[in-house]
Short mmCIF file of C-alpha atoms and ligand atoms in Angstrom, two decimals:
data_model
loop_
_atom_site.label_atom_id
_atom_site.label_comp_id
_atom_site.label_asym_id
_atom_site.label_seq_id
_atom_site.Cartn_x
_atom_site.Cartn_y
_atom_site.Cartn_z
CA MET A 1 13.42 33.20 -1.23
CA GLU A 2 12.30 29.62 -1.72
CA ILE A 3 9.08 28.21 -0.26
CA LEU A 4 9.56 24.83 1.41
CA ASP A 5 6.39 23.39 -0.08
CA GLY A 6 5.25 20.68 2.33
CA LYS A 7 2.09 20.01 0.37
CA LYS A 8 4.03 19.23 -2.81
CA VAL A 9 6.69 17.12 -1.08
CA SER A 10 4.13 15.25 1.00
CA ASN A 11 2.26 14.37 -2.20
CA GLU A 12 5.51 13.03 -3.67
CA ILE A 13 6.11 10.90 -0.57
CA LYS A 14 2.53 9.60 -0.60
CA ALA A 15 2.89 8.72 -4.30
CA GLU A 16 6.11 6.79 -3.50
CA ILE A 17 4.34 4.91 -0.70
CA LYS A 18 1.40 4.15 -2.99
CA VAL A 19 3.77 2.51 -5.51
CA GLU A 20 4.99 0.20 -2.74
CA VAL A 21 1.44 -0.58 -1.60
CA ASP A 22 0.39 -1.38 -5.19
CA GLN A 23 3.34 -3.78 -5.44
CA MET A 24 2.28 -5.45 -2.17
CA LYS A 25 -1.21 -5.92 -3.59
CA GLU A 26 0.18 -7.36 -6.83
CA ARG A 27 2.18 -9.88 -4.81
CA GLY A 28 -0.99 -10.78 -2.88
CA GLU A 29 0.48 -9.49 0.38
CA LYS A 30 -1.29 -7.80 3.24
CA VAL A 31 -1.23 -4.00 2.95
CA PRO A 32 -0.31 -1.69 5.89
CA HIS A 33 -3.10 -1.11 8.39
CA LEU A 34 -3.17 2.04 10.55
CA ALA A 35 -5.62 2.53 13.41
CA ALA A 36 -6.37 5.86 15.08
CA VAL A 37 -7.97 6.26 18.49
CA LEU A 38 -9.68 9.53 19.36
CA VAL A 39 -11.28 10.23 22.72
CA GLY A 40 -13.82 13.07 22.71
CA THR A 41 -14.90 15.63 20.13
CA ASP A 42 -12.15 18.28 20.06
CA GLY A 43 -12.54 20.01 16.67
CA ALA A 44 -8.85 20.19 15.74
CA SER A 45 -8.26 16.54 16.77
CA LEU A 46 -11.23 15.40 14.69
CA THR A 47 -9.81 17.27 11.68
CA TYR A 48 -6.34 15.73 12.15
CA VAL A 49 -7.61 12.18 12.62
CA GLY A 50 -10.04 12.60 9.69
CA SER A 51 -7.29 13.63 7.32
CA LYS A 52 -4.99 10.82 8.53
CA VAL A 53 -7.71 8.24 7.85
CA ARG A 54 -8.55 9.79 4.44
CA SER A 55 -4.87 9.76 3.46
CA CYS A 56 -4.70 6.04 4.30
CA LYS A 57 -7.59 5.32 1.97
CA ARG A 58 -6.07 7.36 -0.87
CA ILE A 59 -2.79 5.45 -0.86
CA GLY A 60 -4.37 2.02 -0.42
CA PHE A 61 -3.70 1.40 3.30
CA GLU A 62 -6.33 -0.18 5.47
CA SER A 63 -7.47 2.10 8.27
CA THR A 64 -9.59 1.82 11.38
CA PHE A 65 -10.96 4.83 13.24
CA ILE A 66 -11.88 4.16 16.85
CA HIS A 67 -13.88 7.09 18.19
CA LEU A 68 -14.53 6.89 21.94
CA PRO A 69 -16.75 9.22 23.98
CA GLU A 70 -15.31 12.03 26.11
CA ASN A 71 -16.26 10.19 29.32
CA THR A 72 -14.23 7.07 28.43
CA THR A 73 -12.33 5.98 31.54
CA GLU A 74 -8.58 5.47 31.64
CA GLU A 75 -9.18 1.76 32.23
CA GLU A 76 -11.41 1.49 29.14
CA LEU A 77 -8.85 3.29 27.00
CA LEU A 78 -6.05 1.05 28.31
CA ARG A 79 -8.17 -1.98 27.41
CA GLN A 80 -8.59 -0.57 23.88
CA VAL A 81 -4.83 -0.08 23.62
CA GLU A 82 -4.27 -3.67 24.77
CA ASP A 83 -6.71 -4.92 22.10
CA LEU A 84 -4.79 -3.00 19.43
CA ASN A 85 -1.48 -4.41 20.71
CA ASN A 86 -2.89 -7.95 20.40
CA ASN A 87 -4.59 -7.45 17.03
CA VAL A 88 -2.18 -8.97 14.47
CA ASP A 89 -4.00 -7.23 11.63
CA ILE A 90 -3.02 -3.76 12.88
CA ASP A 91 0.54 -2.71 11.92
CA GLY A 92 0.55 0.60 13.73
CA TYR A 93 -1.73 2.92 15.61
CA ILE A 94 -1.92 6.34 17.15
CA VAL A 95 -3.74 7.65 20.19
CA GLN A 96 -4.60 11.22 19.22
CA LEU A 97 -3.45 13.81 21.78
CA PRO A 98 -4.47 15.67 23.84
CA LEU A 99 -6.48 13.19 25.91
CA PRO A 100 -9.22 14.37 28.30
CA ARG A 101 -7.82 15.60 31.62
CA HIS A 102 -9.09 12.60 33.61
CA ILE A 103 -6.82 10.26 31.62
CA ASP A 104 -3.10 9.96 32.40
CA GLU A 105 -1.49 10.53 29.00
CA GLN A 106 1.85 9.03 30.00
CA LYS A 107 0.23 5.86 31.27
CA VAL A 108 -1.55 5.41 27.93
CA LEU A 109 1.53 6.15 25.81
CA MET A 110 3.55 3.69 27.93
CA ALA A 111 0.97 0.97 27.21
CA VAL A 112 1.38 1.22 23.42
CA ASP A 113 3.42 -1.65 21.96
CA PRO A 114 6.67 0.04 20.76
CA ASP A 115 6.49 -2.13 17.62
CA LYS A 116 3.19 -0.47 16.69
CA ASP A 117 4.02 3.00 18.01
CA VAL A 118 4.04 4.81 14.65
CA ASP A 119 3.84 8.18 16.45
CA GLY A 120 7.23 7.39 18.05
CA PHE A 121 6.11 8.64 21.47
CA HIS A 122 6.95 5.51 23.50
CA PRO A 123 10.15 5.90 25.59
CA THR A 124 11.64 2.86 23.84
CA ASN A 125 11.37 4.57 20.46
CA PHE A 126 12.34 7.98 21.80
CA GLY A 127 15.39 6.49 23.52
CA LYS A 128 16.43 4.57 20.42
CA MET A 129 16.04 7.72 18.30
CA THR A 130 18.27 9.61 20.73
CA LEU A 131 20.91 6.87 20.51
CA ASP A 132 20.90 6.83 16.65
CA MET A 133 19.25 3.40 16.66
CA GLU A 134 16.49 2.25 14.29
CA SER A 135 13.16 3.46 15.70
CA PHE A 136 9.92 5.19 14.83
CA VAL A 137 10.73 8.90 14.66
CA PRO A 138 7.83 11.18 15.70
CA ALA A 139 6.05 12.25 12.51
CA THR A 140 6.37 16.04 12.80
CA PRO A 141 10.15 16.22 13.36
CA TYR A 142 10.60 13.38 10.85
CA GLY A 143 8.61 15.49 8.36
CA ILE A 144 10.73 18.59 9.03
CA MET A 145 13.94 16.61 8.42
CA GLU A 146 12.56 15.05 5.23
CA LEU A 147 11.40 18.44 3.90
CA MET A 148 14.88 19.92 4.45
CA ARG A 149 16.55 16.85 2.94
CA ARG A 150 14.45 17.06 -0.21
CA TYR A 151 15.15 20.79 -0.64
CA ASP A 152 18.86 20.23 0.07
CA VAL A 153 18.82 22.81 2.84
CA ASP A 154 22.38 23.18 4.10
CA THR A 155 22.32 22.44 7.83
CA GLU A 156 25.87 21.22 8.39
CA GLY A 157 27.70 23.34 10.94
CA LYS A 158 24.82 25.82 10.93
CA HIS A 159 23.31 27.28 14.08
CA THR A 160 19.75 26.01 14.50
CA VAL A 161 17.52 27.64 17.08
CA VAL A 162 14.46 25.63 18.11
CA ILE A 163 11.63 27.48 19.89
CA GLY A 164 9.56 25.19 22.13
CA ARG A 165 10.60 22.07 24.04
CA SER A 166 7.52 19.82 23.68
CA HIS A 167 8.02 16.05 23.59
CA ILE A 168 6.41 15.81 20.15
CA VAL A 169 8.21 18.61 18.27
CA GLY A 170 10.77 20.87 19.95
CA ARG A 171 12.68 18.26 21.98
CA PRO A 172 12.95 15.60 19.24
CA ILE A 173 13.81 18.04 16.42
CA SER A 174 16.59 19.52 18.56
CA ILE A 175 18.03 16.01 19.01
CA LEU A 176 17.66 15.01 15.36
CA MET A 177 19.27 18.16 13.99
CA SER A 178 22.27 17.75 16.28
CA GLN A 179 22.90 14.17 15.14
CA LYS A 180 25.07 13.03 12.25
CA GLY A 181 23.48 12.83 8.80
CA LYS A 182 21.73 14.75 6.05
CA ALA A 183 19.68 17.78 7.18
CA ALA A 184 21.50 17.42 10.51
CA ASN A 185 25.05 18.04 11.85
CA SER A 186 23.74 21.33 13.15
CA THR A 187 24.72 23.22 16.30
CA VAL A 188 21.42 23.41 18.14
CA THR A 189 20.09 25.83 20.75
CA LEU A 190 16.79 24.79 22.34
CA THR A 191 14.81 27.78 23.60
CA HIS A 192 11.53 27.83 25.54
CA SER A 193 9.21 29.93 27.67
CA ARG A 194 11.91 30.51 30.34
CA THR A 195 14.61 31.57 27.86
CA LYS A 196 15.90 35.08 28.58
CA ASP A 197 16.18 37.44 25.60
CA LEU A 198 15.05 34.87 23.04
CA ALA A 199 15.55 37.35 20.17
CA LYS A 200 19.30 37.38 20.92
CA PHE A 201 19.36 33.69 19.92
CA THR A 202 17.01 33.93 16.94
CA ARG A 203 18.96 36.89 15.47
CA GLU A 204 22.09 34.71 15.40
CA ALA A 205 20.32 31.67 13.96
CA ASP A 206 20.95 30.28 10.48
CA ILE A 207 17.88 28.04 10.86
CA ILE A 208 14.85 28.60 13.12
CA VAL A 209 12.32 25.89 13.93
CA SER A 210 9.39 27.53 15.67
CA ALA A 211 7.00 25.27 17.61
CA LEU A 212 5.20 27.25 20.27
CA GLY A 213 1.70 27.96 18.95
CA VAL A 214 1.65 31.77 19.26
CA PRO A 215 0.52 33.57 16.08
CA ASP A 216 2.98 36.16 14.68
CA PHE A 217 5.46 35.45 17.49
CA LEU A 218 8.53 35.49 15.24
CA LYS A 219 8.90 38.94 13.69
CA ALA A 220 11.26 40.25 11.00
CA ASP A 221 13.43 42.17 13.51
CA MET A 222 14.13 38.85 15.32
CA VAL A 223 15.83 37.16 12.35
CA LYS A 224 18.87 37.77 10.16
CA GLU A 225 19.03 37.96 6.36
CA GLY A 226 19.14 34.55 4.66
CA VAL A 227 17.66 32.62 7.58
CA VAL A 228 15.84 29.30 7.00
CA ILE A 229 12.43 29.30 8.71
CA VAL A 230 10.44 26.21 9.65
CA ASP A 231 7.09 27.24 11.10
CA VAL A 232 5.47 24.34 12.97
CA GLY A 233 2.78 26.38 14.73
CA ILE A 234 -0.87 25.78 13.93
CA THR A 235 -3.34 28.11 15.62
CA ARG A 236 -7.02 28.52 14.81
CA VAL A 237 -7.81 32.23 14.96
CA PRO A 238 -11.55 32.99 15.26
CA ASP A 239 -12.78 34.91 12.20
CA ALA A 240 -16.51 35.35 11.52
CA THR A 241 -15.81 36.24 7.86
CA LYS A 242 -14.51 32.71 7.18
CA GLU A 243 -16.81 29.83 6.32
CA LYS A 244 -15.41 27.67 9.13
CA GLY A 245 -15.45 30.58 11.60
CA TYR A 246 -11.64 30.61 11.91
CA TYR A 247 -8.44 30.73 9.90
CA ILE A 248 -5.21 28.80 10.45
CA THR A 249 -1.95 30.60 11.11
CA GLY A 250 1.59 29.73 12.19
CA ASP A 251 4.06 31.25 14.67
CA VAL A 252 5.78 33.43 12.08
CA ASP A 253 4.88 36.86 10.68
CA PHE A 254 5.14 35.32 7.21
CA GLY A 255 4.63 38.53 5.18
CA ASN A 256 7.65 40.31 6.69
CA VAL A 257 9.91 37.41 7.73
CA SER A 258 9.73 35.82 4.24
CA LYS A 259 11.36 39.01 2.82
CA LYS A 260 14.54 38.20 4.80
CA ALA A 261 14.45 34.39 4.61
CA SER A 262 16.29 32.16 2.13
CA HIS A 263 13.74 29.35 2.71
CA ILE A 264 10.45 29.34 4.59
CA THR A 265 7.56 26.94 5.22
CA PRO A 266 4.05 28.35 4.77
CA VAL A 267 1.14 27.68 7.15
CA PRO A 268 -0.94 25.93 6.02
CA GLY A 269 0.89 23.81 3.44
CA GLY A 270 4.26 23.40 5.16
CA VAL A 271 4.97 21.11 8.09
CA GLY A 272 1.34 19.98 8.58
CA PRO A 273 1.03 17.84 5.42
CA MET A 274 4.55 16.46 5.99
CA THR A 275 3.45 15.16 9.39
CA ILE A 276 0.71 13.05 7.82
CA ALA A 277 3.01 11.75 5.08
CA MET A 278 5.60 10.62 7.66
CA LEU A 279 2.96 8.91 9.78
CA LEU A 280 2.07 6.89 6.68
CA LYS A 281 5.77 6.22 6.08
CA ASN A 282 6.14 4.94 9.66
CA THR A 283 3.13 2.65 9.12
CA LEU A 284 4.71 1.28 5.94
CA ILE A 285 7.94 0.66 7.90
CA ALA A 286 5.91 -1.11 10.63
CA ARG A 287 4.29 -3.40 8.02
CA GLU A 288 7.67 -4.24 6.49
CA ARG A 289 9.11 -5.08 9.91
CA HIS A 290 6.13 -7.26 10.79
CA ARG A 291 6.31 -9.07 7.45
CA SER A 292 10.01 -9.80 7.78
CA ARG A 293 9.36 -11.32 11.22
CA SER A 294 6.41 -13.51 10.21
P1 NAD B 301 3.27 22.72 23.31
O1 NAD B 301 2.02 23.51 23.16
O2 NAD B 301 3.26 21.44 24.07
O3 NAD B 301 4.39 23.61 23.97
C1 NAD B 301 4.73 24.88 23.52
C2 NAD B 301 6.19 25.12 23.77
O4 NAD B 301 6.45 26.46 23.45
C3 NAD B 301 6.62 24.90 25.22
O5 NAD B 301 7.76 24.08 25.23
C4 NAD B 301 6.94 26.29 25.75
O6 NAD B 301 8.10 26.30 26.58
C5 NAD B 301 7.22 27.08 24.47
N1 NAD B 301 6.77 28.46 24.62
C6 NAD B 301 5.55 28.90 24.96
N2 NAD B 301 5.55 30.25 24.99
C7 NAD B 301 6.79 30.65 24.69
C8 NAD B 301 7.42 31.92 24.56
N3 NAD B 301 6.74 33.04 24.74
N4 NAD B 301 8.70 31.93 24.22
C9 NAD B 301 9.41 30.80 23.99
N5 NAD B 301 8.87 29.57 24.09
C10 NAD B 301 7.58 29.51 24.43
O7 NAD B 301 3.96 22.52 21.89
P2 NAD B 301 3.61 21.58 20.66
O8 NAD B 301 2.65 20.52 21.01
O9 NAD B 301 4.94 21.26 20.14
O10 NAD B 301 2.85 22.57 19.67
C11 NAD B 301 3.42 23.79 19.25
C12 NAD B 301 2.67 24.30 18.04
O11 NAD B 301 2.91 23.43 16.96
C13 NAD B 301 1.16 24.36 18.21
O12 NAD B 301 0.66 25.47 17.48
C14 NAD B 301 0.68 23.07 17.58
O13 NAD B 301 -0.64 23.15 17.10
C15 NAD B 301 1.68 22.94 16.45
N6 NAD B 301 1.89 21.57 15.97
C16 NAD B 301 1.89 21.41 14.64
C17 NAD B 301 2.13 20.17 14.10
C18 NAD B 301 2.17 20.01 12.61
O14 NAD B 301 2.01 18.93 12.12
N7 NAD B 301 2.43 21.09 11.87
C19 NAD B 301 2.34 19.07 14.94
C20 NAD B 301 2.37 19.27 16.30
C21 NAD B 301 2.14 20.54 16.82
#
């Protein structure tokens, strides 16, 4: 069994990006600039945005963190988005999800300039991705693909079962893995909460990408020997014995499933760090596109 070590690979990717940033600096060029907008004080969102901003600093990107109060109106947020669209210094930005319930998430995502949409959530980018055109690929599925590419996981002609159909993970990874290319060319089954007898599909799967957010959902009797497991789930489980008052776990019963798997991602240290690395990669791509146009 081989661990798909997202922490190690993400560090390699960040080191590669840093080399490019250092060269930009040596040439006296502008370095990539990522902005992150967070509305409210959700603990997990604060942690994610914090580590995105810290990663920018470590690799030499410029970063701007825009923290708005929970009671920010939709109109105010849309104005902020417009400002970021018009700010030539910003190469890319993200609006951290979920947004408070009084704000229409789709309206906000639609307002993001596709050229700065480094999360790849705008329909223009999602559509281009689906049509094999150059686009920003959402960071989590992009990270999963890159992790499998770098470990030479054989996906060609394999049966991949994706659990979860969200717009940010399940849906895009099912599209990407069915396309032509490395870590792709797979035969994909997309399963979700309405799937009947889900274990029937997972037991036949060569590769399982689990993105539902239910701890210990995928058990050893639901998978076959030699399966490749990508665990996207991140759930905070309350635990008074831990310093933070919780521990992080994935969707997979790691202890038992790893005994049958050929490859498996741990949680934490698997898909999570890859997501941040690919967001940085998308921001670098955005900078390069903006430079070639100016
Ligand atoms: P979501 O919460 O929007 O949706 C969950 C999906 O799971 C839905 O499509 C639903 O149909 C499916 N589902 C729910 N219960 C099910 C069941 N019993 N059987 C089969 N399918 C079921 O999904 P999301 O935003 O993609 O998040 C999923 C998990 O991945 C969460 O734990 C989230 O925190 C994590 N996540 C991790 C990263 C990362 O970087 N590692 C990034 C994004 C999300």
